[in-house]
Amino acid sequence: MASVSTDVLLVGSGAMSSTLGSLLKQLDPSLNMMMVEQLDSVAQESTNAWMNAGTGHAAYCELNYTPQQADGSITLDNAYSINEKFKISLQFWSYLVEQEALPAPENFIKPVPHISFVWGDENVEFLRNRYQHLSSSHLFTGMEFSDDPVVLKEWMPLVMNGRDTAQKMAGTRVNHGSDVNFAAVSRGMTRNLQSSDNFKLLLSHSVKKLKQDSCKKWTVTIRDEKTGTVSTIKAGFVFLGAGGAAIKLLQKSKISESKLYGGFPVSGQWLVCNKAEIVKQHKAKVYGKASIGTPPMSIPHLDLRVVDGKEALLFGPFAGFTTRFMKHGSVFDLFSSINFNNIRAMIKVGFDNQDLLRYLISEVLQTRQSRIKSLREYYPEVDINDWFLAGAGQRVQIIKKCPDNVGKLEFGTEVVTAADHSLATLLGASPGASVSVDAMIQVIEKCFAVQLATEQWQQKIKQMIPSYGESLINNKELSQKIHEYTLSTLKLNAL
Ligand SMILES: Cc1cc2nc3c(=O)[nH]c(=O)nc-3n(C[C@H](O)[C@H](O)[C@H](O)COP(=O)(O)OP(=O)(O)OC[C@H]3O[C@@H](n4cnc5c(N)ncnc54)[C@H](O)[C@@H]3O)c2cc1C
């Protein structure tokens, strides 16, 4: 069995691994890195442009980031935090564009207005209230509100044509919202990594086993999917950027942190329309409000997508039940991840989340007609024949063991690191690729803390992410500077 050595092993070639590799290459160009991807090309799982909605999540339109409490107040912390994290991604992408380490921005990011749209008295009041809070913060500069059907029709004709305007309705709009082709970002970053002699990409190779030796080095067993040949890689640091399958690899690493987690997969589907005369009438991402009792990933949205120069409309997502952790995964993924350590937490979560189970069953039972009925709420004059159903990526939600209540289902993401900092992974699904740079900086802060404290790394990280170490939430002047710099570098102020 042949063996090679590397400083850093990146498992998977999606948004997370490619971002971590790019950050590390900038911080220390002398690091040897390898990326191992089981598929025959990069970014083909959740990061693939058609597997996700491509929304640059900045909390401009996603109403679940500003939940309303029982007393009517609105919680804003999550919206501020996600907005700040997305602006960290925008800074890094701007830096890479300037360095020609990413292609011109129009190849991966486009300005697409982000609109929230609601109807009914209570929802309109909620949106007005949300707008008043958010628009008073410099993070949400440029946000507009309207409850005038004429204005709303200007913003989103497809949504307003044929709608009963006697009903109360309202929307907010941010013109510098974005549609991001995360696969193009990952491909660009990986291509740039490949320009270094000390980076090697192994496609069609899957990681099968991980074992740590007494010197804290990892021996990772990989299999060539084309020839069946097995070999090993010795690595000082391993990042498990395996998307939904990260939980299974984390369990294989046998680090004590792996005992705290289980995964619950949810599949997805979209309705898609490619008809040019319809697509040209909708130049926005319109997010609505999820029905009461449904999970955050069920928020309906009607989106303009721009993928490799082609425009299409996408509506959904429609969720479903699956036992696979990835599109290209195995039906046994869920069962093989259940073990002595997490079974109690998994059962408890099953009992505690009857609403989610009911929601998934109802989604699975949806017919084409009932999906079109949901779309009709956002596009009253829809013609069923213009739309087809397409598969989206899988989301694996985290089930976390906690001492007091045995197990809890979480909808966010979590960076998990080994106590000796020789291995890290990212679990969970949302807000996803939009906050990949912040998530991978967390990995660096935890696992490369000594190097990050050096003057050389500090200078470099500030050069790549000028707001690093400062709060965009509290520092208005810096926030405005960064906003203008990223909008102009990434051509997001074109509207
Ligand atoms: C329906 C849906 C909608 C979404 N919408 C958005 C959105 O609008 N905005 C947003 O920011 N995010 C969104 N996301 C989330 C976003 O897509 C993900 O957070 C992001 O793509 C995850 O990147 P990743 O690198 O962790 O995983 P992935 O892109 O899944 O990459 C993991 C890679 O690891 C490889 N791999 C797995 N196991 C192994 C192994 N054993 N050996 C070798 N390779 C392996 C896989 O083949 C894959 O290429 C959405 C996700 C879904 C499912």
GROMACS .gro file of C-alpha atoms in nm, residues 68 72-74 76 123-135 145:
model
   19
   68GLN     CA    1  -4.105   3.716   1.648
   72GLY     CA    2  -4.455   4.056   1.971
   73SER     CA    3  -4.092   4.171   1.992
   74ILE     CA    4  -3.847   4.074   1.719
   76LEU     CA    5  -3.242   4.068   1.571
  123ASN     CA    6  -4.762   3.955   0.883
  124VAL     CA    7  -4.763   4.307   0.738
  125GLU     CA    8  -4.725   4.452   1.088
  126PHE     CA    9  -4.440   4.209   1.158
  127LEU     CA   10  -4.260   4.310   0.838
  128ARG     CA   11  -4.307   4.683   0.906
  129ASN     CA   12  -4.170   4.634   1.256
  130ARG     CA   13  -3.876   4.426   1.126
  131TYR     CA   14  -3.801   4.693   0.865
  132GLN     CA   15  -3.805   4.972   1.126
  133HIS     CA   16  -3.553   4.785   1.342
  134LEU     CA   17  -3.321   4.668   1.065
  135SER     CA   18  -3.318   4.985   0.857
  145PHE     CA   19  -4.036   4.903   0.264
   0.00000   0.00000   0.00000
